[in-house]
Amino acid sequence: QVIKCKAAVLWEANKPFSIEEIEVAPPKAHEVRIKIVASGICRSDDHVVTGGLVKAFPIILGHEAAGIVESVGQGVTSVKPGDKVIPLFVPQCGECNSCLSTKGNLCSKNDIGADAGLMPDGTTRFTCKGKPINHFIGTSTFTEYTVVHEYAVAKIDSAAPLEKVCLIGCGFSTGYGAAVQTAKVEPGSTCAVFGLGGVGLSVVMGCKAAGASRIIAVDINSDKFAKAKELGATDCVNPKDFKKPIHEVLIEMTGQGVDYSFEVIGRTETMTAALACCQYNYGVSVIVGVPPAAQKITFDPMVLFTGRTWKGSVFGGWKSKDAVPKLVDDYMKKKFVLDPLITHTLPFTKINEGFDLLRAGK
């Protein structure tokens, strides 16, 4: 059956979301239709609104969510109606080079770099006012019902609180994994984290869990420092308080730079600063924030020649279908907290207010 429900449709760039009645088609073979219970708001969604991440309109955004399987298409075996699930914006097909490699996690079936905005068969499951609406990175969670491919959904513990574990669908896993999986932070090491939003705070938690002795949190909004300290930051630095470039400040604070740095904002200036502030020979800098479209980085290659490593991390390096259920289990066993990352809980119809809060750094 076609389901009629509410969704937040973005008709064009730099406009508010419009709450519309949409039709959601039934799942085709190897697809799953999900009733979304809770969805987080992520800066990557806002990058589409502002044009920093280029996608085709109209579109239903959202990629950090949890819900309940409503129905499944032919041939689906990993989930059944009634299961609690998390949609995966980084799928895991289990067959491509990245899925088969122990070194990678960015499944070739992902729709992050592509502008497709469609299901794998090249069509959409959403219509509104007779018009087809695009999907977003294989998930589209700003709707009461969505359809995803079976390789882009993970079944989780039936006791998990969906309004908390939805963060494991992106923000928490992305940040925490960047520290423990991508960088592989070691006990006693020093770290710098640029950007203290939900993902940056999750990096701080990952560095702490990995046993870092010093975690320097960097943000131009000092209001974020108390929470960063609560979650494990040992020092907090506001670049606005200094005349000199922030990488010089961090090198002075640590003697020769940090062992690991993380850029969790998505700005080219902070990416180069994060690289420059890590130890000149064996420092590792990880790009976690989505880079803005059409911007290029220029830097002195000597910064890398001396031995530094510059890496990217998508979804914290986790193989999504395998890792997400385990991360939910770890949360249920109280191995990490999610509550401090949740600042506001709003009804779905107030999604525009949620984005205003995000843009205001709240």
mmCIF file of C-alpha atoms in Angstrom:
data_model
loop_
_atom_site.group_PDB
_atom_site.id
_atom_site.type_symbol
_atom_site.label_atom_id
_atom_site.label_comp_id
_atom_site.label_asym_id
_atom_site.label_seq_id
_atom_site.Cartn_x
_atom_site.Cartn_y
_atom_site.Cartn_z
ATOM 1 C CA GLN A 1 0.000 0.000 0.000
ATOM 2 C CA VAL A 2 1.055 3.603 -0.595
ATOM 3 C CA ILE A 3 1.349 5.450 2.748
ATOM 4 C CA LYS A 4 0.346 9.098 3.045
ATOM 5 C CA CYS A 5 2.297 10.918 5.768
ATOM 6 C CA LYS A 6 4.008 14.154 6.738
ATOM 7 C CA ALA A 7 7.487 15.020 5.533
ATOM 8 C CA ALA A 8 9.745 18.077 5.631
ATOM 9 C CA VAL A 9 10.341 18.822 1.948
ATOM 10 C CA LEU A 10 13.074 21.194 0.813
ATOM 11 C CA TRP A 11 11.831 22.631 -2.493
ATOM 12 C CA GLU A 12 14.864 24.832 -3.157
ATOM 13 C CA ALA A 13 18.125 26.013 -1.609
ATOM 14 C CA ASN A 14 18.238 28.629 1.168
ATOM 15 C CA LYS A 15 14.530 28.267 1.938
ATOM 16 C CA PRO A 16 12.846 26.833 5.051
ATOM 17 C CA PHE A 17 11.618 23.249 5.108
ATOM 18 C CA SER A 18 7.973 22.874 4.154
ATOM 19 C CA ILE A 19 5.860 20.331 6.071
ATOM 20 C CA GLU A 20 3.900 18.563 3.329
ATOM 21 C CA GLU A 21 1.718 15.516 2.906
ATOM 22 C CA ILE A 22 3.637 13.056 0.745
ATOM 23 C CA GLU A 23 3.007 9.588 -0.666
ATOM 24 C CA VAL A 24 5.543 6.893 0.165
ATOM 25 C CA ALA A 25 5.487 3.949 -2.241
ATOM 26 C CA PRO A 26 5.786 0.385 -0.928
ATOM 27 C CA PRO A 27 9.252 -1.173 -0.785
ATOM 28 C CA LYS A 28 10.389 -2.991 -3.916
ATOM 29 C CA ALA A 29 12.582 -6.114 -3.858
ATOM 30 C CA HIS A 30 15.409 -5.838 -1.282
ATOM 31 C CA GLU A 31 13.960 -2.610 0.136
ATOM 32 C CA VAL A 32 12.624 -1.757 3.595
ATOM 33 C CA ARG A 33 9.964 0.796 4.559
ATOM 34 C CA ILE A 34 10.578 2.333 7.972
ATOM 35 C CA LYS A 35 8.411 4.375 10.335
ATOM 36 C CA ILE A 36 10.842 7.035 11.569
ATOM 37 C CA VAL A 37 10.501 7.630 15.327
ATOM 38 C CA ALA A 38 13.349 10.078 15.947
ATOM 39 C CA SER A 39 15.756 11.994 13.723
ATOM 40 C CA GLY A 40 18.735 14.133 14.628
ATOM 41 C CA ILE A 41 19.643 17.335 12.797
ATOM 42 C CA CYS A 42 23.175 17.347 11.394
ATOM 43 C CA ARG A 43 25.247 20.116 9.831
ATOM 44 C CA SER A 44 25.519 17.975 6.680
ATOM 45 C CA ASP A 45 21.761 18.434 6.168
ATOM 46 C CA ASP A 46 22.249 22.182 6.476
ATOM 47 C CA HIS A 47 25.100 22.061 3.927
ATOM 48 C CA VAL A 48 22.477 20.994 1.350
ATOM 49 C CA VAL A 49 20.231 23.912 2.341
ATOM 50 C CA THR A 50 23.082 26.403 1.869
ATOM 51 C CA GLY A 51 24.584 24.782 -1.235
ATOM 52 C CA GLY A 52 27.787 23.625 0.490
ATOM 53 C CA LEU A 53 26.795 20.061 -0.428
ATOM 54 C CA VAL A 54 25.229 20.014 -3.891
ATOM 55 C CA LYS A 55 22.095 17.880 -4.329
ATOM 56 C CA ALA A 56 19.092 18.025 -6.664
ATOM 57 C CA PHE A 57 15.816 19.567 -5.417
ATOM 58 C CA PRO A 58 13.141 18.956 -4.298
ATOM 59 C CA ILE A 59 14.556 16.639 -1.645
ATOM 60 C CA ILE A 60 13.773 15.056 1.721
ATOM 61 C CA LEU A 61 16.881 15.435 3.879
ATOM 62 C CA GLY A 62 17.812 13.738 7.165
ATOM 63 C CA HIS A 63 20.231 10.844 7.724
ATOM 64 C CA GLU A 64 20.599 10.389 11.508
ATOM 65 C CA ALA A 65 17.588 8.460 12.739
ATOM 66 C CA ALA A 66 15.997 5.426 14.302
ATOM 67 C CA GLY A 67 12.676 3.780 13.588
ATOM 68 C CA ILE A 68 10.595 0.636 13.245
ATOM 69 C CA VAL A 69 10.269 -1.540 10.134
ATOM 70 C CA GLU A 70 6.762 -1.149 8.691
ATOM 71 C CA SER A 71 7.082 -3.512 5.713
ATOM 72 C CA VAL A 72 9.729 -5.238 3.617
ATOM 73 C CA GLY A 73 10.084 -5.987 -0.082
ATOM 74 C CA GLN A 74 10.705 -9.343 -1.676
ATOM 75 C CA GLY A 75 13.934 -11.095 -0.699
ATOM 76 C CA VAL A 76 14.651 -9.066 2.458
ATOM 77 C CA THR A 77 16.071 -11.373 5.143
ATOM 78 C CA SER A 78 17.984 -9.202 7.635
ATOM 79 C CA VAL A 79 14.967 -7.346 9.091
ATOM 80 C CA LYS A 80 11.232 -7.933 9.473
ATOM 81 C CA PRO A 81 8.210 -5.733 10.289
ATOM 82 C CA GLY A 82 8.312 -4.584 13.920
ATOM 83 C CA ASP A 83 12.121 -4.611 14.191
ATOM 84 C CA LYS A 84 13.818 -1.515 15.619
ATOM 85 C CA VAL A 85 16.358 -0.238 13.098
ATOM 86 C CA ILE A 86 18.801 2.539 12.233
ATOM 87 C CA PRO A 87 19.061 3.624 8.559
ATOM 88 C CA LEU A 88 22.660 3.753 7.263
ATOM 89 C CA PHE A 89 23.847 6.622 5.070
ATOM 90 C CA VAL A 90 27.018 4.586 4.533
ATOM 91 C CA PRO A 91 25.615 1.248 3.407
ATOM 92 C CA GLN A 92 27.370 -2.113 3.625
ATOM 93 C CA CYS A 93 26.713 -4.327 0.614
ATOM 94 C CA GLY A 94 29.362 -6.840 1.671
ATOM 95 C CA GLU A 95 30.543 -7.336 -1.916
ATOM 96 C CA CYS A 96 32.469 -4.258 -3.118
ATOM 97 C CA ASN A 97 36.205 -3.616 -2.628
ATOM 98 C CA SER A 98 35.705 -1.343 0.385
ATOM 99 C CA CYS A 99 33.339 -3.789 2.092
ATOM 100 C CA LEU A 100 35.717 -6.705 1.475
ATOM 101 C CA SER A 101 38.805 -4.776 2.627
ATOM 102 C CA THR A 102 39.726 -4.599 6.316
ATOM 103 C CA LYS A 103 41.026 -1.083 5.603
ATOM 104 C CA GLY A 104 37.843 0.502 4.290
ATOM 105 C CA ASN A 105 34.199 1.193 5.117
ATOM 106 C CA LEU A 106 32.874 3.451 2.333
ATOM 107 C CA CYS A 107 30.730 0.956 0.437
ATOM 108 C CA SER A 108 30.583 1.640 -3.304
ATOM 109 C CA LYS A 109 26.770 1.650 -3.070
ATOM 110 C CA ASN A 110 26.882 4.940 -1.136
ATOM 111 C CA ASP A 111 25.096 8.000 -2.541
ATOM 112 C CA ILE A 112 27.245 10.623 -0.782
ATOM 113 C CA GLY A 113 29.366 11.909 -3.654
ATOM 114 C CA ALA A 114 26.729 11.216 -6.297
ATOM 115 C CA ASP A 115 23.931 13.614 -7.101
ATOM 116 C CA ALA A 116 21.512 10.762 -7.820
ATOM 117 C CA GLY A 117 19.040 11.186 -4.971
ATOM 118 C CA LEU A 118 17.316 8.000 -6.100
ATOM 119 C CA MET A 119 16.949 4.410 -4.994
ATOM 120 C CA PRO A 120 19.468 1.951 -6.517
ATOM 121 C CA ASP A 121 16.986 1.135 -9.322
ATOM 122 C CA GLY A 122 17.044 4.792 -10.429
ATOM 123 C CA THR A 123 13.586 5.769 -9.173
ATOM 124 C CA THR A 124 12.197 7.533 -6.102
ATOM 125 C CA ARG A 125 9.675 6.267 -3.533
ATOM 126 C CA PHE A 126 8.439 9.777 -2.644
ATOM 127 C CA THR A 127 5.887 11.961 -4.381
ATOM 128 C CA CYS A 128 4.351 15.259 -3.270
ATOM 129 C CA LYS A 129 1.652 17.178 -5.127
ATOM 130 C CA GLY A 130 2.206 14.849 -8.059
ATOM 131 C CA LYS A 131 5.935 15.611 -8.251
ATOM 132 C CA PRO A 132 8.736 13.103 -7.605
ATOM 133 C CA ILE A 133 10.867 14.031 -4.561
ATOM 134 C CA ASN A 134 14.560 13.062 -4.303
ATOM 135 C CA HIS A 135 16.055 10.875 -1.608
ATOM 136 C CA PHE A 136 19.104 11.993 0.405
ATOM 137 C CA ILE A 137 22.182 9.747 0.750
ATOM 138 C CA GLY A 138 20.042 6.632 0.770
ATOM 139 C CA THR A 139 18.200 7.482 3.993
ATOM 140 C CA SER A 140 15.864 10.572 3.938
ATOM 141 C CA THR A 141 14.746 10.605 7.569
ATOM 142 C CA PHE A 142 12.874 13.958 7.764
ATOM 143 C CA THR A 143 9.642 12.107 7.049
ATOM 144 C CA GLU A 144 7.270 9.905 9.038
ATOM 145 C CA TYR A 145 7.997 7.017 6.643
ATOM 146 C CA THR A 146 11.000 6.359 4.424
ATOM 147 C CA VAL A 147 12.225 3.571 2.151
ATOM 148 C CA VAL A 148 15.839 2.347 2.194
ATOM 149 C CA HIS A 149 17.711 -0.511 0.540
ATOM 150 C CA GLU A 150 18.292 -3.587 2.706
ATOM 151 C CA TYR A 151 22.066 -2.957 2.681
ATOM 152 C CA ALA A 152 21.399 0.498 4.220
ATOM 153 C CA VAL A 153 19.594 -0.560 7.411
ATOM 154 C CA ALA A 154 20.757 -2.211 10.643
ATOM 155 C CA LYS A 155 18.580 -4.087 13.102
ATOM 156 C CA ILE A 156 19.212 -3.002 16.704
ATOM 157 C CA ASP A 157 18.288 -4.059 20.252
ATOM 158 C CA SER A 158 14.505 -3.983 20.674
ATOM 159 C CA ALA A 159 14.922 -2.327 24.102
ATOM 160 C CA ALA A 160 16.983 0.615 22.789
ATOM 161 C CA PRO A 161 15.478 4.122 23.278
ATOM 162 C CA LEU A 162 15.124 5.345 19.693
ATOM 163 C CA GLU A 163 15.157 9.035 20.640
ATOM 164 C CA LYS A 164 18.724 8.545 21.973
ATOM 165 C CA VAL A 165 20.291 5.885 19.730
ATOM 166 C CA CYS A 166 19.274 7.791 16.589
ATOM 167 C CA LEU A 167 22.580 9.649 17.182
ATOM 168 C CA ILE A 168 24.433 6.398 16.446
ATOM 169 C CA GLY A 169 23.102 6.807 12.886
ATOM 170 C CA CYS A 170 25.601 9.625 12.301
ATOM 171 C CA GLY A 171 26.913 12.139 14.846
ATOM 172 C CA PHE A 172 28.109 9.937 17.685
ATOM 173 C CA SER A 173 29.508 7.128 15.531
ATOM 174 C CA THR A 174 31.206 9.562 13.145
ATOM 175 C CA GLY A 175 33.066 11.412 15.897
ATOM 176 C CA TYR A 176 33.792 8.534 18.255
ATOM 177 C CA GLY A 177 34.976 6.335 15.389
ATOM 178 C CA ALA A 178 37.236 9.050 13.952
ATOM 179 C CA ALA A 179 39.212 8.818 17.210
ATOM 180 C CA VAL A 180 39.122 5.094 17.994
ATOM 181 C CA GLN A 181 38.894 3.629 14.463
ATOM 182 C CA THR A 182 40.416 6.060 11.957
ATOM 183 C CA ALA A 183 43.131 7.736 14.035
ATOM 184 C CA LYS A 184 43.510 4.824 16.470
ATOM 185 C CA VAL A 185 44.416 7.227 19.286
ATOM 186 C CA GLU A 186 46.736 5.539 21.817
ATOM 187 C CA PRO A 187 46.857 5.801 25.608
ATOM 188 C CA GLY A 188 48.902 8.773 26.791
ATOM 189 C CA SER A 189 48.715 10.650 23.483
ATOM 190 C CA THR A 190 47.769 14.305 22.954
ATOM 191 C CA CYS A 191 44.827 15.343 20.766
ATOM 192 C CA ALA A 192 43.277 18.547 19.433
ATOM 193 C CA VAL A 193 39.637 18.689 18.345
ATOM 194 C CA PHE A 194 38.507 21.600 16.144
ATOM 195 C CA GLY A 195 34.742 22.148 16.439
ATOM 196 C CA LEU A 196 32.596 21.202 19.434
ATOM 197 C CA GLY A 197 29.234 20.389 17.921
ATOM 198 C CA GLY A 198 27.710 16.951 18.482
ATOM 199 C CA VAL A 199 30.298 15.248 16.282
ATOM 200 C CA GLY A 200 33.251 17.124 17.790
ATOM 201 C CA LEU A 201 32.105 16.264 21.313
ATOM 202 C CA SER A 202 31.879 12.625 20.202
ATOM 203 C CA VAL A 203 35.517 12.869 19.024
ATOM 204 C CA VAL A 204 36.407 14.152 22.509
ATOM 205 C CA MET A 205 34.637 11.111 24.005
ATOM 206 C CA GLY A 206 36.515 8.801 21.639
ATOM 207 C CA CYS A 207 39.893 10.341 22.528
ATOM 208 C CA LYS A 208 39.084 9.954 26.216
ATOM 209 C CA ALA A 209 37.931 6.349 25.784
ATOM 210 C CA ALA A 210 41.190 5.624 23.950
ATOM 211 C CA GLY A 211 43.170 6.937 26.930
ATOM 212 C CA ALA A 212 44.513 10.243 25.574
ATOM 213 C CA SER A 213 46.362 12.163 28.295
ATOM 214 C CA ARG A 214 45.549 15.597 26.893
ATOM 215 C CA ILE A 215 42.548 16.606 24.796
ATOM 216 C CA ILE A 216 42.552 20.228 23.615
ATOM 217 C CA ALA A 217 39.125 21.413 22.465
ATOM 218 C CA VAL A 218 39.079 24.312 19.987
ATOM 219 C CA ASP A 219 36.008 26.401 19.153
ATOM 220 C CA ILE A 220 35.166 30.058 18.529
ATOM 221 C CA ASN A 221 32.075 29.633 20.753
ATOM 222 C CA SER A 222 33.267 29.494 24.372
ATOM 223 C CA ASP A 223 29.757 28.488 25.503
ATOM 224 C CA LYS A 224 30.660 24.977 24.318
ATOM 225 C CA PHE A 225 33.631 24.569 26.648
ATOM 226 C CA ALA A 226 31.787 23.412 29.791
ATOM 227 C CA LYS A 227 30.271 20.433 27.995
ATOM 228 C CA ALA A 228 33.562 19.606 26.273
ATOM 229 C CA LYS A 229 35.249 19.447 29.701
ATOM 230 C CA GLU A 230 32.426 17.315 31.086
ATOM 231 C CA LEU A 231 33.041 14.807 28.283
ATOM 232 C CA GLY A 232 36.825 14.662 28.666
ATOM 233 C CA ALA A 233 38.520 17.778 27.264
ATOM 234 C CA THR A 234 41.502 18.803 29.411
ATOM 235 C CA ASP A 235 42.004 22.246 27.808
ATOM 236 C CA CYS A 236 39.684 24.557 25.876
ATOM 237 C CA VAL A 237 40.984 27.177 23.466
ATOM 238 C CA ASN A 238 39.136 29.948 21.633
ATOM 239 C CA PRO A 239 41.147 31.122 18.578
ATOM 240 C CA LYS A 240 39.551 34.570 18.965
ATOM 241 C CA ASP A 241 41.523 35.040 22.203
ATOM 242 C CA PHE A 242 44.859 35.022 20.346
ATOM 243 C CA LYS A 243 46.605 37.293 17.879
ATOM 244 C CA LYS A 244 48.674 34.455 16.385
ATOM 245 C CA PRO A 245 47.401 31.566 14.220
ATOM 246 C CA ILE A 246 45.770 28.801 16.235
ATOM 247 C CA HIS A 247 48.221 26.107 15.085
ATOM 248 C CA GLU A 248 51.076 28.112 16.623
ATOM 249 C CA VAL A 249 49.152 28.387 19.886
ATOM 250 C CA LEU A 250 48.673 24.602 20.001
ATOM 251 C CA ILE A 251 52.318 23.903 19.176
ATOM 252 C CA GLU A 252 53.361 26.206 22.030
ATOM 253 C CA MET A 253 50.937 24.511 24.418
ATOM 254 C CA THR A 254 52.272 21.048 23.648
ATOM 255 C CA GLY A 255 55.938 21.694 22.875
ATOM 256 C CA GLN A 256 55.935 20.172 19.393
ATOM 257 C CA GLY A 257 52.334 19.771 18.351
ATOM 258 C CA VAL A 258 49.695 17.170 19.115
ATOM 259 C CA ASP A 259 49.858 13.482 18.198
ATOM 260 C CA TYR A 260 46.360 13.584 16.711
ATOM 261 C CA SER A 261 44.188 16.428 15.447
ATOM 262 C CA PHE A 262 40.616 16.339 14.174
ATOM 263 C CA GLU A 263 38.797 18.888 12.008
ATOM 264 C CA VAL A 264 35.105 18.538 12.799
ATOM 265 C CA ILE A 265 33.726 21.703 11.192
ATOM 266 C CA GLY A 266 34.045 21.446 7.410
ATOM 267 C CA ARG A 267 36.114 24.575 6.702
ATOM 268 C CA THR A 268 39.247 24.563 4.598
ATOM 269 C CA GLU A 269 41.082 27.050 6.886
ATOM 270 C CA THR A 270 40.612 24.847 9.938
ATOM 271 C CA MET A 271 41.602 21.743 7.953
ATOM 272 C CA THR A 272 45.010 23.241 7.182
ATOM 273 C CA ALA A 273 45.342 24.565 10.758
ATOM 274 C CA ALA A 274 44.567 21.104 12.164
ATOM 275 C CA LEU A 275 47.229 19.572 9.913
ATOM 276 C CA ALA A 276 49.804 22.197 10.884
ATOM 277 C CA CYS A 277 49.217 21.764 14.633
ATOM 278 C CA CYS A 278 50.065 18.060 14.730
ATOM 279 C CA GLN A 279 53.587 16.773 15.403
ATOM 280 C CA TYR A 280 55.749 17.510 12.345
ATOM 281 C CA ASN A 281 57.023 13.946 11.852
ATOM 282 C CA TYR A 282 54.449 11.444 13.140
ATOM 283 C CA GLY A 283 51.365 13.594 13.764
ATOM 284 C CA VAL A 284 48.074 12.403 12.285
ATOM 285 C CA SER A 285 45.302 14.816 11.269
ATOM 286 C CA VAL A 286 41.825 13.547 10.442
ATOM 287 C CA ILE A 287 39.207 15.429 8.385
ATOM 288 C CA VAL A 288 35.777 14.607 9.839
ATOM 289 C CA GLY A 289 33.682 17.603 8.730
ATOM 290 C CA VAL A 290 32.131 17.576 5.236
ATOM 291 C CA PRO A 291 34.319 19.749 2.967
ATOM 292 C CA PRO A 292 32.448 22.593 1.243
ATOM 293 C CA ALA A 293 31.735 22.232 -2.478
ATOM 294 C CA ALA A 294 33.983 24.027 -4.982
ATOM 295 C CA GLN A 295 36.594 25.025 -2.390
ATOM 296 C CA LYS A 296 40.216 23.977 -2.727
ATOM 297 C CA ILE A 297 42.977 23.771 -0.138
ATOM 298 C CA THR A 298 46.429 25.271 -0.662
ATOM 299 C CA PHE A 299 49.205 24.433 1.768
ATOM 300 C CA ASP A 300 52.983 24.126 1.904
ATOM 301 C CA PRO A 301 53.820 20.509 0.931
ATOM 302 C CA MET A 302 56.741 20.592 3.389
ATOM 303 C CA VAL A 303 54.044 20.197 6.071
ATOM 304 C CA LEU A 304 53.503 16.627 4.786
ATOM 305 C CA PHE A 305 57.048 15.923 3.579
ATOM 306 C CA THR A 306 58.319 15.812 7.160
ATOM 307 C CA GLY A 307 56.103 12.785 7.831
ATOM 308 C CA ARG A 308 52.662 13.921 8.953
ATOM 309 C CA THR A 309 49.644 11.866 7.915
ATOM 310 C CA TRP A 310 46.465 13.528 6.601
ATOM 311 C CA LYS A 311 43.376 11.321 6.488
ATOM 312 C CA GLY A 312 39.663 11.492 5.978
ATOM 313 C CA SER A 313 37.059 9.588 7.956
ATOM 314 C CA VAL A 314 33.523 8.784 6.789
ATOM 315 C CA PHE A 315 31.085 7.512 9.427
ATOM 316 C CA GLY A 316 34.008 7.044 11.813
ATOM 317 C CA GLY A 317 35.514 4.272 9.719
ATOM 318 C CA TRP A 318 32.864 1.800 10.926
ATOM 319 C CA LYS A 319 31.482 -0.920 8.672
ATOM 320 C CA SER A 320 27.942 0.229 9.234
ATOM 321 C CA LYS A 321 25.761 -2.889 9.213
ATOM 322 C CA ASP A 322 28.238 -4.728 11.452
ATOM 323 C CA ALA A 323 29.109 -1.865 13.791
ATOM 324 C CA VAL A 324 25.831 -0.025 14.448
ATOM 325 C CA PRO A 325 24.103 -2.884 16.349
ATOM 326 C CA LYS A 326 27.294 -3.331 18.443
ATOM 327 C CA LEU A 327 27.471 0.401 19.208
ATOM 328 C CA VAL A 328 23.830 0.305 20.327
ATOM 329 C CA ASP A 329 24.670 -2.685 22.562
ATOM 330 C CA ASP A 330 27.618 -0.739 24.028
ATOM 331 C CA TYR A 331 25.289 2.187 24.739
ATOM 332 C CA MET A 332 22.833 -0.167 26.469
ATOM 333 C CA LYS A 333 25.764 -1.480 28.559
ATOM 334 C CA LYS A 334 26.559 2.157 29.499
ATOM 335 C CA LYS A 335 29.986 2.092 27.846
ATOM 336 C CA PHE A 336 29.346 5.651 26.628
ATOM 337 C CA VAL A 337 26.695 8.332 27.138
ATOM 338 C CA LEU A 338 24.525 10.092 24.562
ATOM 339 C CA ASP A 339 22.415 12.390 26.754
ATOM 340 C CA PRO A 340 24.958 15.269 26.856
ATOM 341 C CA LEU A 341 24.838 15.422 23.052
ATOM 342 C CA ILE A 342 21.076 16.074 23.075
ATOM 343 C CA THR A 343 20.399 19.769 23.709
ATOM 344 C CA HIS A 344 16.805 20.075 22.492
ATOM 345 C CA THR A 345 13.928 17.755 21.625
ATOM 346 C CA LEU A 346 11.319 19.269 19.319
ATOM 347 C CA PRO A 347 8.194 17.969 17.596
ATOM 348 C CA PHE A 348 8.793 17.150 13.931
ATOM 349 C CA THR A 349 6.714 20.120 12.740
ATOM 350 C CA LYS A 350 9.211 22.507 14.420
ATOM 351 C CA ILE A 351 12.115 21.281 12.278
ATOM 352 C CA ASN A 352 12.894 24.819 11.067
ATOM 353 C CA GLU A 353 13.350 25.949 14.684
ATOM 354 C CA GLY A 354 15.765 23.046 15.120
ATOM 355 C CA PHE A 355 17.859 24.286 12.213
ATOM 356 C CA ASP A 356 17.802 27.824 13.619
ATOM 357 C CA LEU A 357 19.219 26.431 16.889
ATOM 358 C CA LEU A 358 21.911 24.556 14.945
ATOM 359 C CA ARG A 359 22.931 27.660 13.012
ATOM 360 C CA ALA A 360 23.037 29.683 16.241
ATOM 361 C CA GLY A 361 25.500 27.195 17.752
ATOM 362 C CA LYS A 362 22.955 26.070 20.343
#
